[in-house]
mmCIF file of C-alpha atoms and ligand atoms in Angstrom:
data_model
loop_
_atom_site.group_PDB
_atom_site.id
_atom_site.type_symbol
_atom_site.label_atom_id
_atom_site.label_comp_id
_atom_site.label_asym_id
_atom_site.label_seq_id
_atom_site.Cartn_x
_atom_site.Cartn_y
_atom_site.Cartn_z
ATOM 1 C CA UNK L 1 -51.914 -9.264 17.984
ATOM 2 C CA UNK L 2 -49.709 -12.527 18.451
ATOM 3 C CA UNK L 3 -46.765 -12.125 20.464
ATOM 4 C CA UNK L 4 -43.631 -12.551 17.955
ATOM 5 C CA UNK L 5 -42.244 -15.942 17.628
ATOM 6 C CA UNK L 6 -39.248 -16.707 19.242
ATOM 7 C CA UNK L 7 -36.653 -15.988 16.388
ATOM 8 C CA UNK L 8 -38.451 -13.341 15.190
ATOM 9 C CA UNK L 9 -37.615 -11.567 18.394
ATOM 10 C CA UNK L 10 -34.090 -11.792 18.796
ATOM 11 C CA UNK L 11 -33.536 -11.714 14.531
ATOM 12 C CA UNK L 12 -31.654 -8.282 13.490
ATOM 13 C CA UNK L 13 -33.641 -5.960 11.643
ATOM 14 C CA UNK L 14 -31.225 -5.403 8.132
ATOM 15 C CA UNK L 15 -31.656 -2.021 6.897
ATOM 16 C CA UNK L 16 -32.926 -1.039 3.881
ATOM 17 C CA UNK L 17 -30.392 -0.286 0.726
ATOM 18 C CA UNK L 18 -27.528 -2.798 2.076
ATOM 19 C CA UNK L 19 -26.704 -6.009 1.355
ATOM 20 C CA UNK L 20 -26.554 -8.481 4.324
ATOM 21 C CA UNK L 21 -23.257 -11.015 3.443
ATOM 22 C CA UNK L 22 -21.635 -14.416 4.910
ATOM 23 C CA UNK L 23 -17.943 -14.532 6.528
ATOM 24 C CA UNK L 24 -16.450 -17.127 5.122
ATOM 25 C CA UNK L 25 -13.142 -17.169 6.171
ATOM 26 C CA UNK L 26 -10.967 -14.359 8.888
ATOM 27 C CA UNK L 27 -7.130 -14.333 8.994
ATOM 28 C CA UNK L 28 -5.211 -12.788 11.841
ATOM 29 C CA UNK L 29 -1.946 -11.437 10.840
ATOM 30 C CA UNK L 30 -1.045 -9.621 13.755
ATOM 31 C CA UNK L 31 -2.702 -7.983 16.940
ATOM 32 C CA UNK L 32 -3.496 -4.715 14.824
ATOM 33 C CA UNK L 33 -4.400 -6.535 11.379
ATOM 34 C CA UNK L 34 -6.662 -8.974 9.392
ATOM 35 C CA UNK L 35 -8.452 -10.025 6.727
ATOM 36 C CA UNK L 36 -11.268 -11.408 6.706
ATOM 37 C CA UNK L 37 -13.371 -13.304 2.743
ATOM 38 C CA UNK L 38 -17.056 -13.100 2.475
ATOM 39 C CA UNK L 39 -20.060 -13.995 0.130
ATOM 40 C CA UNK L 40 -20.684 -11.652 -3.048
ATOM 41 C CA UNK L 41 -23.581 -10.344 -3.829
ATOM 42 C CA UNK L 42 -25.218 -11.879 -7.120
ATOM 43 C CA UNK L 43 -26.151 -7.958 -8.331
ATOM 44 C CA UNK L 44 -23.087 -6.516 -6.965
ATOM 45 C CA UNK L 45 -20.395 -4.808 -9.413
ATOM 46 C CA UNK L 46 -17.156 -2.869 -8.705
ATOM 47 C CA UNK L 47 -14.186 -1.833 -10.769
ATOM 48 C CA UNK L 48 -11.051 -3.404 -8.958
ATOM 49 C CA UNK L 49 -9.827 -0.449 -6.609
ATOM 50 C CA UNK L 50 -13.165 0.849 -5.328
ATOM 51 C CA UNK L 51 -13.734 0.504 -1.959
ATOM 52 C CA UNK L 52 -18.056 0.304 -0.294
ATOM 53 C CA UNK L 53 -18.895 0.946 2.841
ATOM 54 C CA UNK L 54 -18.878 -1.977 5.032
ATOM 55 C CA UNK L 55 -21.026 -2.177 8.636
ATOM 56 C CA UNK L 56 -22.118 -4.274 11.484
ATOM 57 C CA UNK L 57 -25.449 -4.342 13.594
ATOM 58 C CA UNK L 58 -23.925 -2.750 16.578
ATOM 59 C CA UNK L 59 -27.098 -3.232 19.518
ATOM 60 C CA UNK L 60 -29.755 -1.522 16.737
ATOM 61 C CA UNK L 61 -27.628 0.298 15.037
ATOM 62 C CA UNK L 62 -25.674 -0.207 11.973
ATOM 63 C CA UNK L 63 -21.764 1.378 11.674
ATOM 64 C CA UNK L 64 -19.866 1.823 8.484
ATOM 65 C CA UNK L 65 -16.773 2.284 7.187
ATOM 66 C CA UNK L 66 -15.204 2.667 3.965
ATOM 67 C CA UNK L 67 -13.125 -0.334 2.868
ATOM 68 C CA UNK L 68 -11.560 -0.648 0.304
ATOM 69 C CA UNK L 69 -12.445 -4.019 -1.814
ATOM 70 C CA UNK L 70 -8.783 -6.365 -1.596
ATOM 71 C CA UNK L 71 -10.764 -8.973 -3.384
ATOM 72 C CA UNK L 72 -10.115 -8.214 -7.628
ATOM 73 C CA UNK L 73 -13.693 -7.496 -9.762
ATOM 74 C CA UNK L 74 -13.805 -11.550 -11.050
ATOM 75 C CA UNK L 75 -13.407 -12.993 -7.627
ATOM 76 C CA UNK L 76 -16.942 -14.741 -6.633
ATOM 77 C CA UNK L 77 -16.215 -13.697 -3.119
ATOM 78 C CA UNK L 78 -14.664 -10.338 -1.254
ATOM 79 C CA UNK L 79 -12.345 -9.740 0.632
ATOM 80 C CA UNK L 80 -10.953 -6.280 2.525
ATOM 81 C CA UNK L 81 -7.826 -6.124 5.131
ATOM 82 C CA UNK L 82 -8.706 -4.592 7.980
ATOM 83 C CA UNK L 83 -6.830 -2.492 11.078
ATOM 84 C CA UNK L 84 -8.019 -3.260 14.410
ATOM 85 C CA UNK L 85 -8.441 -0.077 16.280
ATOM 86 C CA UNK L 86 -9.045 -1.162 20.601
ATOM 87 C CA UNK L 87 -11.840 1.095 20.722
ATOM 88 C CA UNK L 88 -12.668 1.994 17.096
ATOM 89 C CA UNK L 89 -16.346 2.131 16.568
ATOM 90 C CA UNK L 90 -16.457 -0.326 14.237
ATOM 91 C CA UNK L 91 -13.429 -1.904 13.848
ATOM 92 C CA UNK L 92 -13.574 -3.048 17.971
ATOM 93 C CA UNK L 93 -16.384 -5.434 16.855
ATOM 94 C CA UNK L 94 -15.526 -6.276 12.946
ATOM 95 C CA UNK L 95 -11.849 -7.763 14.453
ATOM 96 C CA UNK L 96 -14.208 -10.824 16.055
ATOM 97 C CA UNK L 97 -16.615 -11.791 13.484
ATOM 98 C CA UNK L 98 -16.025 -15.518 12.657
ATOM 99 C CA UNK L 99 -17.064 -17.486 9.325
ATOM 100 C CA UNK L 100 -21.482 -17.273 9.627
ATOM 101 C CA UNK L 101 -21.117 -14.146 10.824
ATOM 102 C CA UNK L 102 -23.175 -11.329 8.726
ATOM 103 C CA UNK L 103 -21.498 -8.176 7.510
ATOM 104 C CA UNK L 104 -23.155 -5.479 6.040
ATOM 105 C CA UNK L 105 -22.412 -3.643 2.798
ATOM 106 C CA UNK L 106 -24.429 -0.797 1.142
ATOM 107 C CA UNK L 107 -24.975 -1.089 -2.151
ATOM 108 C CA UNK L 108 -22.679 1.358 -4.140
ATOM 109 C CA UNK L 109 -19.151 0.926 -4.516
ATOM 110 C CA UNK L 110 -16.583 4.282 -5.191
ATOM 111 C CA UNK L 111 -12.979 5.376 -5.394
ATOM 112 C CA UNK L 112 -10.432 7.143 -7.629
ATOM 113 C CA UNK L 113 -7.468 3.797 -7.493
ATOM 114 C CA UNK L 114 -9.067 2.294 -10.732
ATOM 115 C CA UNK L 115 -7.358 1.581 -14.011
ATOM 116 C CA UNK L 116 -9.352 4.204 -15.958
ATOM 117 C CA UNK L 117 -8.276 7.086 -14.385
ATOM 118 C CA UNK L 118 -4.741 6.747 -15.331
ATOM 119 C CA UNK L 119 -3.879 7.955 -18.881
ATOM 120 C CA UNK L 120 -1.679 4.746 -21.004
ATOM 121 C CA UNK L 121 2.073 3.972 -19.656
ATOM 122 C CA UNK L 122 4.604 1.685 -19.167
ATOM 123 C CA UNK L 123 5.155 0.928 -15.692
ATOM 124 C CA UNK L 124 2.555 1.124 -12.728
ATOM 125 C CA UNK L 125 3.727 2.246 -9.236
ATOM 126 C CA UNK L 126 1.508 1.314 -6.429
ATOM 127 C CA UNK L 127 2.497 2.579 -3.538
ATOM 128 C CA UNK L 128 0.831 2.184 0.011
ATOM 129 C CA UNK L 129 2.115 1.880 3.586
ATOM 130 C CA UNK L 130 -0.243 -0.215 6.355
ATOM 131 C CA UNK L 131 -3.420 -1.266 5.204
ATOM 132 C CA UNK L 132 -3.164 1.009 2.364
ATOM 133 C CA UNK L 133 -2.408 -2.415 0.344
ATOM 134 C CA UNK L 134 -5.757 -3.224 0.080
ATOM 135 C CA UNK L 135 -7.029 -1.455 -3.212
ATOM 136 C CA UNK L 136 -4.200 -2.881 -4.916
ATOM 137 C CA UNK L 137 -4.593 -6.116 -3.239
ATOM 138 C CA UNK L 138 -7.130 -5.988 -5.689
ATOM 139 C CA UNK L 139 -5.720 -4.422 -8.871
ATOM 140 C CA UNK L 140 -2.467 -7.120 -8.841
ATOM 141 C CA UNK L 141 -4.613 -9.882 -8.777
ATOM 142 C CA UNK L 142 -6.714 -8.002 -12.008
ATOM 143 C CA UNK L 143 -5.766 -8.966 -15.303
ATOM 144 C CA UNK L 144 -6.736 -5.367 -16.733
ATOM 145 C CA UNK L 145 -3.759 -4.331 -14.775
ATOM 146 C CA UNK L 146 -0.835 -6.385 -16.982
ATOM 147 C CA UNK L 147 -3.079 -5.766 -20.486
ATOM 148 C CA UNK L 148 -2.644 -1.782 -19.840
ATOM 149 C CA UNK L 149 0.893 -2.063 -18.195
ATOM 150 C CA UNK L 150 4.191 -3.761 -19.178
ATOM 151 C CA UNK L 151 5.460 -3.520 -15.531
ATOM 152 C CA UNK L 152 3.743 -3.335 -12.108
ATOM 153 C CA UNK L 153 6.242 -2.473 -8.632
ATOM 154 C CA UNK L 154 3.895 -2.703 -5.580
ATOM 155 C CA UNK L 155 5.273 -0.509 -2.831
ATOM 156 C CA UNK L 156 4.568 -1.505 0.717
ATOM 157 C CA UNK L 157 5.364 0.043 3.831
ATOM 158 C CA UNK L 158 5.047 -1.057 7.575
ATOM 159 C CA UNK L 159 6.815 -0.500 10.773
ATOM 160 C CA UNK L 160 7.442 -3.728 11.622
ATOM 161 C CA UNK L 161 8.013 -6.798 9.287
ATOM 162 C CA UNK L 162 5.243 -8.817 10.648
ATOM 163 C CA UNK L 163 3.149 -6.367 8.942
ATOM 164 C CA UNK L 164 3.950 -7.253 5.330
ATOM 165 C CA UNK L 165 2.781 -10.532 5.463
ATOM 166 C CA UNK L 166 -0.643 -9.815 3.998
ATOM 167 C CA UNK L 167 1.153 -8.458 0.744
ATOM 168 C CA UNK L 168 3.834 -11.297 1.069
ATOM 169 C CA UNK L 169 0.871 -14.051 0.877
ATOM 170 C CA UNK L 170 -0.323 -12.506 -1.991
ATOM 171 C CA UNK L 171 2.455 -12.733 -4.102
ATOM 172 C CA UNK L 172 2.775 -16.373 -3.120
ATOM 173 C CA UNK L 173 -1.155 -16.407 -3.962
ATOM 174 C CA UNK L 174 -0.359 -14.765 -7.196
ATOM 175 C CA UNK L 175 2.360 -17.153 -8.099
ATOM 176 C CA UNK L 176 0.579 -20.517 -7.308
ATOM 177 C CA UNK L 177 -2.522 -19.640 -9.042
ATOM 178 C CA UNK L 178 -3.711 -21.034 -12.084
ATOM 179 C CA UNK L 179 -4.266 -18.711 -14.613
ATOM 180 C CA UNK L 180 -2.775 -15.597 -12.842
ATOM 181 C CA UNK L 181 0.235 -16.678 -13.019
ATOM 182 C CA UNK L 182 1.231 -17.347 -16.215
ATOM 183 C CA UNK L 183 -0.567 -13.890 -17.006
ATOM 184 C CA UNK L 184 1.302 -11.841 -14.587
ATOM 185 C CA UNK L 185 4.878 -14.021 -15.044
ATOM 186 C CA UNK L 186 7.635 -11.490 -13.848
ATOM 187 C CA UNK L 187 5.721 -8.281 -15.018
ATOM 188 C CA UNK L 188 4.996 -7.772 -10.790
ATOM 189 C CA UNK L 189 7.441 -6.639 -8.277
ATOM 190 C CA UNK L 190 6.709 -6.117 -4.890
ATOM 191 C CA UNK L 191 9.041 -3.592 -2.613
ATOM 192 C CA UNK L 192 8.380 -4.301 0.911
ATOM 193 C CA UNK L 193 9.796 -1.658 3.948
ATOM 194 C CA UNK L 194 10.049 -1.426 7.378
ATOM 195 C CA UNK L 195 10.868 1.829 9.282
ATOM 196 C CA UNK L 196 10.438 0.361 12.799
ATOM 197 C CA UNK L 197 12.430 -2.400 13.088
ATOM 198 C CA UNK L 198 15.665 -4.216 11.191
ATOM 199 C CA UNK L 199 14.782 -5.511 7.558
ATOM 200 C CA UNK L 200 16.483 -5.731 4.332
ATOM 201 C CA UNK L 201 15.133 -2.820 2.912
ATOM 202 C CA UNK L 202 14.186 -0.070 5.714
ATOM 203 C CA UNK L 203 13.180 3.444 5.376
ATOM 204 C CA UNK L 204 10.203 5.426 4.448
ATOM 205 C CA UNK L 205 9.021 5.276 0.850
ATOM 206 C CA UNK L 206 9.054 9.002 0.398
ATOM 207 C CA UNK L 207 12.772 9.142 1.893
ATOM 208 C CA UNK L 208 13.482 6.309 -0.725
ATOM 209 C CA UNK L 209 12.081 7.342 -3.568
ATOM 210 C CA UNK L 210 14.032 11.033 -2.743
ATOM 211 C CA UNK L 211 17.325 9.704 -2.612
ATOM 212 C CA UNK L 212 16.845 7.084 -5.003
ATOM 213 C CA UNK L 213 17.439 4.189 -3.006
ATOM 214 C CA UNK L 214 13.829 2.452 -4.393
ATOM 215 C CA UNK L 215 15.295 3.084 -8.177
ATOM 216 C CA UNK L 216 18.115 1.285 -7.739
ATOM 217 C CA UNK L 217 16.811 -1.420 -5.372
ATOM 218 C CA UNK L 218 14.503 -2.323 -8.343
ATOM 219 C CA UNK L 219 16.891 -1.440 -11.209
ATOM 220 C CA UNK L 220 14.670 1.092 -12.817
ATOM 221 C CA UNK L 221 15.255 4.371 -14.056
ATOM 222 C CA UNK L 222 13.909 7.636 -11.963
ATOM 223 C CA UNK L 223 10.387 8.472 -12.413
ATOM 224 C CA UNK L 224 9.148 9.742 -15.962
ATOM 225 C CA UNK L 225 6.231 10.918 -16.750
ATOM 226 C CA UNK L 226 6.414 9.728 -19.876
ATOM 227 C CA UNK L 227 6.408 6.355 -19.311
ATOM 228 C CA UNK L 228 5.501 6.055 -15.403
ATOM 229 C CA UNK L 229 2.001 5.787 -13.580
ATOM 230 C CA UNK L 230 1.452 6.154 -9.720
ATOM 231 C CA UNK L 231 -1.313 5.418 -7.787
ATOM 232 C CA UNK L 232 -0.794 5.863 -3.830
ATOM 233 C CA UNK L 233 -3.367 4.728 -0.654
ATOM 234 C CA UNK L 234 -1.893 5.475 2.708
ATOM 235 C CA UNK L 235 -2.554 7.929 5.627
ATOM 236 C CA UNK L 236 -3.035 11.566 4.917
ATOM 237 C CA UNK L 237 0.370 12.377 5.856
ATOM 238 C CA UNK L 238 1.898 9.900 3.341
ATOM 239 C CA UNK L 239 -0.102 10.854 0.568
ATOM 240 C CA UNK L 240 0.692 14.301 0.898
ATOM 241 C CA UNK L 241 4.421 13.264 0.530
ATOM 242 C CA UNK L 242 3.994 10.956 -1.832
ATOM 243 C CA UNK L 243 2.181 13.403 -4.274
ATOM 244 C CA UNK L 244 4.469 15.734 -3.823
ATOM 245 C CA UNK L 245 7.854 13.853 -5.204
ATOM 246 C CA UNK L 246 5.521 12.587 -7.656
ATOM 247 C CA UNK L 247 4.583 15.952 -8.655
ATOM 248 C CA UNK L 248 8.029 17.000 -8.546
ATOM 249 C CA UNK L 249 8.915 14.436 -11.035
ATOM 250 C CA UNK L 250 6.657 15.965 -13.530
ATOM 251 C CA UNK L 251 3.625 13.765 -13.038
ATOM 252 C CA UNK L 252 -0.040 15.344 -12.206
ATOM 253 C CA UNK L 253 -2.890 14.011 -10.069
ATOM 254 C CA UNK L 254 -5.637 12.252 -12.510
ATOM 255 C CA UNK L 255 -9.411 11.704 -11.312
ATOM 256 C CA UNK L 256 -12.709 9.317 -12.533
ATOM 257 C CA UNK L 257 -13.452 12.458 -15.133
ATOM 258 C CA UNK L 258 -9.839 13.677 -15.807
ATOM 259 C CA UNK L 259 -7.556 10.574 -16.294
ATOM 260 C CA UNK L 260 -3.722 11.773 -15.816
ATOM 261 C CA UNK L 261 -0.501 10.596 -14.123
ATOM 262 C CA UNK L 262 -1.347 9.253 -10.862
ATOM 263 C CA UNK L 263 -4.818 8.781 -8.174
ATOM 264 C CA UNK L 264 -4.770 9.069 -4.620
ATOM 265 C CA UNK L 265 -6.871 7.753 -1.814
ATOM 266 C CA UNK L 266 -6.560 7.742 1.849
ATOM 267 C CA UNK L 267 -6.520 4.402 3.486
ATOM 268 C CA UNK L 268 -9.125 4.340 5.578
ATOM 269 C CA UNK L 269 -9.318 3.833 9.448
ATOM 270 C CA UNK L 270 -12.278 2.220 11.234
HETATM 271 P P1 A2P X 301 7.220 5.653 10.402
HETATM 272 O O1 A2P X 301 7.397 4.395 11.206
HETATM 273 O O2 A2P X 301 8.494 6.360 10.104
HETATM 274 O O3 A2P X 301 6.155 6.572 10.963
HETATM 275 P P2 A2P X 301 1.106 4.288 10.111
HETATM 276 O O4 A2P X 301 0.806 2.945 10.723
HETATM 277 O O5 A2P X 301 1.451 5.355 11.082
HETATM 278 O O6 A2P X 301 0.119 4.711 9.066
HETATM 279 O O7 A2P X 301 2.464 4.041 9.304
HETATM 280 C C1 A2P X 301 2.602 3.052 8.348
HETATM 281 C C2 A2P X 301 3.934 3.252 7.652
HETATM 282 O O8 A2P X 301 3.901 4.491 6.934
HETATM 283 C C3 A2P X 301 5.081 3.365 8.646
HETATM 284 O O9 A2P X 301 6.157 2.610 8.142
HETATM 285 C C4 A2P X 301 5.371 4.848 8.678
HETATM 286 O O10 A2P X 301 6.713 5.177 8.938
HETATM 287 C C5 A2P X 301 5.032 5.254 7.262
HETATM 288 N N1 A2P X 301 4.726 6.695 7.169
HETATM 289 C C6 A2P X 301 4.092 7.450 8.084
HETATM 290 N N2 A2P X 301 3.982 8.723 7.668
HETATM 291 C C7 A2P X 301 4.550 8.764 6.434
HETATM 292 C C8 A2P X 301 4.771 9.819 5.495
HETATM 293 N N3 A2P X 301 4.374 11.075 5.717
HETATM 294 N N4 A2P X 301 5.378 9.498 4.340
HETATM 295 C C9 A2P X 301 5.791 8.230 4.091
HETATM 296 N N5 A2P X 301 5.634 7.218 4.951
HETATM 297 C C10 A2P X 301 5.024 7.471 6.111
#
């Protein structure tokens, strides 16, 4: 047998059952968080929410984690915001791929933040803290979301303020663009918090929505479950909370098969 030629030998076996993608572009926002954009596959379909597992080649190995999909079901590209974790499995490699890089993705998308598990209302809350954004970083940039929903308020939660920038770019993204913003006009609000450091609006979204300071920031009226929506993506301690005032306020948990009130999903930490 011939010996291998040259880049055949050093070329990374891609597993079977995942799609092998392009970086195209990776934004640093701060030493814990990015984003990064890459290539679409041509088969590839998701519902704007859903997150896929995402990998790297790691020596012969490939790691995953789930990630949720920031990019919105039309966009011809993906993207996903991403923690950087010092020694996290994957995340301690993902944080330095540059545009040419390949990223992995398997092949089926999932997730309970979509549109059609919420039964018809009014007004969508989105609420997330961290990198929790991401799913809705999607569904804001989704016209579905404004043709179900007469009013969208985007919750966002950091400790410090650097950390909103992500969801502050967006808005500005959302604004400038063509057709999304004449579609969205002033039916978006986004209520950014930090809890670590001095900001105009500070204080934990559970705290806030319990003594009412987040109604009357925004000038709505407490939650209703007649009218009001939830969907919430944050760590398992926050979503716990979260549910729990929104359960309190008369609203129940909804799933894929059982639309109701409000979905849940934990962000995810790689
Ligand atoms: P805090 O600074 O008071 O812990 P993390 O990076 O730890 O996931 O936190 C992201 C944001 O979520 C922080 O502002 C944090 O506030 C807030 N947070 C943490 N736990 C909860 C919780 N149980 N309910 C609501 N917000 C929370």
């Amino acid at each position: 047998m011939n010996a291998p030629a040259k880049n055949e030998e050093f070329a990374v076996k891609i597993p079977d059952g995942v799609y092998a993608e392009t970086v195209l572009d990776v934004q640093h926002y701060t030493d814990r968080l990015f984003r990064f954009r890459m290539t679409r596959p041509a088969g590839f379909r998701f519902r704007s929410g859903e997150f896929a597992m995402i990998g790297l080649m790691v020596g012969e190995k490939p790691i995953y984690r789930a990630y949720s999909i920031a990019s919105p079901a039309w966009d011809e590209e993906l993207e996903f915001f991403s923690i950087k974790v010092p020694d996290g499995p994957l995340t301690s490699h993902l944080q330095k791929i540059k545009p040419g890089d390949t990223v992995l993705m398997r092949k089926k998308p999932t997730g309970t933040l979509v549109l059609d598990a919420l039964t018809p209302g009014k007004r969508l809350y989105m609420f997330s803290t961290g990198t929790g954004i991401a799913p809705f970083a999607s569904l804001i940039r989704d016209p579905e979301t404004y043709e179900k929903f007469e009013e969208v308020i985007l919750t966002h939660t950091c400790r410090e303020v650097s950390e909103l920038k992500y969801g502050q770019d967006l808005m500005e993204e959302i604004r400038n663009h063509e057709f999304l913003s004449e579609l969205v006009g002033d039916k978006l609000k986004l209520y950014s918090t930090v809890t670590r450091e001095d900001y105009p609006f500070t204080g934990r979204i559970t705290d806030l929505i319990e003594n009412g300071k987040m109604f009357s920031d925004l000038g709505v009226p407490p939650l209703d479950p007649a009218v009001d929506r939830g969907m919430i993506c944050g760590s398992a301690a926050m979503l716990k909370d979260t549910k729990e005032l929104l359960e309190r306020a008369g609203l129940t948990e909804g799933a894929n098969n059982k639309p109701s009130e409000f979905v849940i999903e934990r962000a995810f930490v790689g």
